[in-house]
mmCIF file of C-alpha atoms in Angstrom:
data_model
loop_
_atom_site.group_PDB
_atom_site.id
_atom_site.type_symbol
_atom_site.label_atom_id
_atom_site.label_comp_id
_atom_site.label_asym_id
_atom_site.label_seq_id
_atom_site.Cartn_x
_atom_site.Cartn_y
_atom_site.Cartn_z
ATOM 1 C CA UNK A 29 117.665 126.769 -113.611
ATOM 2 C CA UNK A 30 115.892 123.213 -114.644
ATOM 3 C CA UNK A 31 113.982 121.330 -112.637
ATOM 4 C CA UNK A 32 112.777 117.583 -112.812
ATOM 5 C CA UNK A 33 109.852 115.914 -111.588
ATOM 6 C CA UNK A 34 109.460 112.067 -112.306
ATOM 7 C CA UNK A 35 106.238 110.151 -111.666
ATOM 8 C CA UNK A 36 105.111 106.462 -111.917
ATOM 9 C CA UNK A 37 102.079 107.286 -114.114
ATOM 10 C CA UNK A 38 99.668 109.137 -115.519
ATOM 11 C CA UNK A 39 95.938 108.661 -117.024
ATOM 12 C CA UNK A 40 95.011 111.690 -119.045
ATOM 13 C CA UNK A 41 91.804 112.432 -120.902
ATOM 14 C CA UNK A 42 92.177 113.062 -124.807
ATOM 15 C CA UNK A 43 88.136 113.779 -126.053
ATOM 16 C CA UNK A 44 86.491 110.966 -123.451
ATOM 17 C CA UNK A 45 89.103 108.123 -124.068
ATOM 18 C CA UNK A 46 91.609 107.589 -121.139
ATOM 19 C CA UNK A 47 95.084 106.547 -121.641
ATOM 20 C CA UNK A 48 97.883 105.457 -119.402
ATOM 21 C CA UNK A 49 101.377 106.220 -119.476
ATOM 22 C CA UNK A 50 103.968 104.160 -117.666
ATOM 23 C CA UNK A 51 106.250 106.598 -116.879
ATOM 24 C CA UNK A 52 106.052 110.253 -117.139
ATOM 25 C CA UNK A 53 108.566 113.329 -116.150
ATOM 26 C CA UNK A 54 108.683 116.951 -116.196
ATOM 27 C CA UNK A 55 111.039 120.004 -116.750
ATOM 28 C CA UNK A 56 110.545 123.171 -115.992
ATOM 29 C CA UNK A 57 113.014 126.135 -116.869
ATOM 30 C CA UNK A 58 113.105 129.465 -115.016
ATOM 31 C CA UNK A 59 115.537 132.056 -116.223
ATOM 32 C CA UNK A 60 115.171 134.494 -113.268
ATOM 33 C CA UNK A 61 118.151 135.644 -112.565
ATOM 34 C CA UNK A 62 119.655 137.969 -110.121
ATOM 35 C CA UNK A 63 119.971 141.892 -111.475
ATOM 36 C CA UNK A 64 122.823 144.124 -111.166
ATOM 37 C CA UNK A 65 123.521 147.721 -110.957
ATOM 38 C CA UNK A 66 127.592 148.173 -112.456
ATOM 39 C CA UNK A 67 128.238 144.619 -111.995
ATOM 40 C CA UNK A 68 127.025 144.911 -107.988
ATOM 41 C CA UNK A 69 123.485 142.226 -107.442
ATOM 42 C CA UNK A 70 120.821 144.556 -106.227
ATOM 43 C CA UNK A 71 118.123 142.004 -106.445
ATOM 44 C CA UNK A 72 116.205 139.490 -109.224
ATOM 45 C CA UNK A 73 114.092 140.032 -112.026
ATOM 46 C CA UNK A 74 111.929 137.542 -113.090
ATOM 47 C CA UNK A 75 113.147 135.396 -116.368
ATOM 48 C CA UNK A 76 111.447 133.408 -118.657
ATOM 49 C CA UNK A 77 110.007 129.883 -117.896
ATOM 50 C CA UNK A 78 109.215 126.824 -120.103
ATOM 51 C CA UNK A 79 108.369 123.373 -119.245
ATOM 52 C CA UNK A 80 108.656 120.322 -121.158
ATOM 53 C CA UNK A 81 108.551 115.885 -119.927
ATOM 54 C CA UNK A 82 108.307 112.922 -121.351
ATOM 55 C CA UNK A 83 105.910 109.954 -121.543
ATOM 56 C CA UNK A 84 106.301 106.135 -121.758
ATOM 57 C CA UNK A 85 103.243 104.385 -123.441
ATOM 58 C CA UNK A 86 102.651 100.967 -123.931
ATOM 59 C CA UNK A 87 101.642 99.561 -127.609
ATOM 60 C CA UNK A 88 97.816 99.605 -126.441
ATOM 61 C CA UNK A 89 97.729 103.229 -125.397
ATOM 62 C CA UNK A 90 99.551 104.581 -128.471
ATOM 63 C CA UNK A 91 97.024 102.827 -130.110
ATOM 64 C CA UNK A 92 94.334 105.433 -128.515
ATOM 65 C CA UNK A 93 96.569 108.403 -129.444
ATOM 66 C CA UNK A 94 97.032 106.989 -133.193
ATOM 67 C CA UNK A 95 93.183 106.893 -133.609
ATOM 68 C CA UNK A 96 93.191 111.264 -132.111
ATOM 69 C CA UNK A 97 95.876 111.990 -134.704
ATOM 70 C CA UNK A 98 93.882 109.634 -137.638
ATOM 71 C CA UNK A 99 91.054 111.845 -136.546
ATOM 72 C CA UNK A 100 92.824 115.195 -136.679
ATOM 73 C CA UNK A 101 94.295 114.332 -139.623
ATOM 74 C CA UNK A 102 97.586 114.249 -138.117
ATOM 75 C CA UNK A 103 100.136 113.756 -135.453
ATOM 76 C CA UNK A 104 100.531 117.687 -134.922
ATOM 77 C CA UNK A 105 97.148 118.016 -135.323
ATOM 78 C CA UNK A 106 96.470 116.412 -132.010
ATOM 79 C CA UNK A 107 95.046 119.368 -130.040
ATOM 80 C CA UNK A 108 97.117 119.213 -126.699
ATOM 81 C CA UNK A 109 95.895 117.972 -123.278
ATOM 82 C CA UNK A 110 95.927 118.323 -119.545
ATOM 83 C CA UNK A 111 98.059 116.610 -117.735
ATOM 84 C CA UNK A 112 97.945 115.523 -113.888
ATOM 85 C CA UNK A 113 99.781 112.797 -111.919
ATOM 86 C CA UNK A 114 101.324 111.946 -108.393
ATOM 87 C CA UNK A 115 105.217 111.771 -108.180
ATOM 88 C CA UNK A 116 105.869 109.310 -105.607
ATOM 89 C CA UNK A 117 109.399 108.628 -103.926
ATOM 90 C CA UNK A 118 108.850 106.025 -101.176
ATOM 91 C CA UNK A 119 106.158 107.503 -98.689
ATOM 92 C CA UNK A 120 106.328 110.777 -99.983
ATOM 93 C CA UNK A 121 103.963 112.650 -103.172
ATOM 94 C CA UNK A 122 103.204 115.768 -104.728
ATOM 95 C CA UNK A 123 100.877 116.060 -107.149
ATOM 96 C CA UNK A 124 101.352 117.545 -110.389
ATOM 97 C CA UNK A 125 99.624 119.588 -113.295
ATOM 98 C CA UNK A 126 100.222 120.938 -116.521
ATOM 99 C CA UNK A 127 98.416 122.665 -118.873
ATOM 100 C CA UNK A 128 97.973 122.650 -122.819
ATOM 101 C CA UNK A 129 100.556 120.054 -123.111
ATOM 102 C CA UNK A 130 100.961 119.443 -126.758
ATOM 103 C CA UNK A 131 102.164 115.903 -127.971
ATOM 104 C CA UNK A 132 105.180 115.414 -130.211
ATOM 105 C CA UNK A 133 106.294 111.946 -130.987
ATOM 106 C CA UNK A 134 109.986 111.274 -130.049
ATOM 107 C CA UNK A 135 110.402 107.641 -129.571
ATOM 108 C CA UNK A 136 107.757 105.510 -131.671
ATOM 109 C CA UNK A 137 110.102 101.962 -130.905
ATOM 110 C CA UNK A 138 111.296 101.128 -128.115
ATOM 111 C CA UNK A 139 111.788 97.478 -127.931
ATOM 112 C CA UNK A 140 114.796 94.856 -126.251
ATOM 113 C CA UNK A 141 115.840 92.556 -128.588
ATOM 114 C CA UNK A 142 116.278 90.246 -125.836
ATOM 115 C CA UNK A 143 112.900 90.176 -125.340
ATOM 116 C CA UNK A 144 111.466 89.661 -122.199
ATOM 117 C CA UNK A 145 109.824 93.409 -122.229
ATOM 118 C CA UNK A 146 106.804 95.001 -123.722
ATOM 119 C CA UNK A 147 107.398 97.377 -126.648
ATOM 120 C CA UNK A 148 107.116 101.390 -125.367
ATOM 121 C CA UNK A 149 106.738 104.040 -127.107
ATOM 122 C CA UNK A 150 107.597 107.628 -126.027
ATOM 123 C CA UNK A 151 105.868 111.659 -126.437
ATOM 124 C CA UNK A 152 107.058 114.094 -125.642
ATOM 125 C CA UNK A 153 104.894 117.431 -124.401
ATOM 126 C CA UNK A 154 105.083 121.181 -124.342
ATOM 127 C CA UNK A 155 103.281 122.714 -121.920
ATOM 128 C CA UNK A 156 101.572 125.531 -123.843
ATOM 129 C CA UNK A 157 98.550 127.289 -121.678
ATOM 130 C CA UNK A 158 99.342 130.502 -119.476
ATOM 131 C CA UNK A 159 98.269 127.900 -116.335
ATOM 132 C CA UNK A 160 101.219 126.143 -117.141
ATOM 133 C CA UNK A 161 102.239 123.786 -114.307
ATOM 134 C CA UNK A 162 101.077 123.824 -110.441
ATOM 135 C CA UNK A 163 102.619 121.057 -107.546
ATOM 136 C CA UNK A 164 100.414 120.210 -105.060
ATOM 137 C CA UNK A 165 97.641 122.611 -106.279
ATOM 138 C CA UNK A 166 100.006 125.386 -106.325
ATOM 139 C CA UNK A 167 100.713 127.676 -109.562
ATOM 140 C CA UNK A 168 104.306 127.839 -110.490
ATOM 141 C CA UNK A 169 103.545 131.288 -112.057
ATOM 142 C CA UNK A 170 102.026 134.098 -110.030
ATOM 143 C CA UNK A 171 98.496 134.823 -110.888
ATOM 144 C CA UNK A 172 98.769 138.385 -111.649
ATOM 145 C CA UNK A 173 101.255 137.557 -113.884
ATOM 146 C CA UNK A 174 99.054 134.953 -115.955
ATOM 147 C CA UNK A 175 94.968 136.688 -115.000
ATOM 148 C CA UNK A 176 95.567 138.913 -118.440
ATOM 149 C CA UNK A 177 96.736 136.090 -119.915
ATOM 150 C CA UNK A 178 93.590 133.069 -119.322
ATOM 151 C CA UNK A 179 90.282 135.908 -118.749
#
């Protein structure tokens, strides 16, 4: 099962520098699945999860992420980053982490030949640390699941 949180923005940290994505969004897949005893469900186990978004950056905040992979050397080299932002739908939010997202460029152009629009430029991100995601403060993994796991 997928599920998809969008957001307006996010700010993120990457070593003291700020930048601001436009847009930003969220997937997260959990393979629990229900269990069966000769073909009969006789409860869950718990599955595998992953979680993976997207971000929209404008020309002048790729520029900050160009000048972290010049200084790692790399794109991949970028080490990856926390994440947090509000998804807002009318009057109502959640807040939302994740953790150890690494950055992987998808879109680097993104411009209408119309014009009228600023160029954007997407990243995608894996999140990567046992913390993984939590909505409105909430982990999306059970502790005693991940407490080996962090220390």
């Amino acid at each position: 099962m997928t599920k998809r949180i969008s957001g307006q923005s996010v700010d993120f940290n990457m070593d003291g520098d700020l930048v601001h994505a436009e847009k930003v969004s969220l997937s997260i897949t959990d393979n629990t699945a229900a269990a069966q005893t000769q073909g009969v469900p006789d409860g869950w186990v718990s599955g595998d999860v992953a979680a993976e978004g997207e971000m929209e950056l404008s020309t002048k905040s790729l520029s900050v992420v160009t000048a972290k992979a010049r200084s790692a050397g790399s794109w991949r080299g970028i080490e990856p980053v926390d994440l947090m932002w509000y998804a807002k739908a009318g009057n109502e939010e959640i807040k939302v982490e994740a953790f150890g997202c690494k950055l992987v460029v998808s879109d680097i152009l993104d411009n209408d030949p119309k014009g009228g629009s600023v160029m954007t430029h997407k990243i995608k991100f894996f999140v990567t640390s046992p913390d993984f995601v939590r909505i409105n403060g909430i982990p999306y993994i059970e502790t005693d699941l991940t407490e080996k796991l962090i220390g």
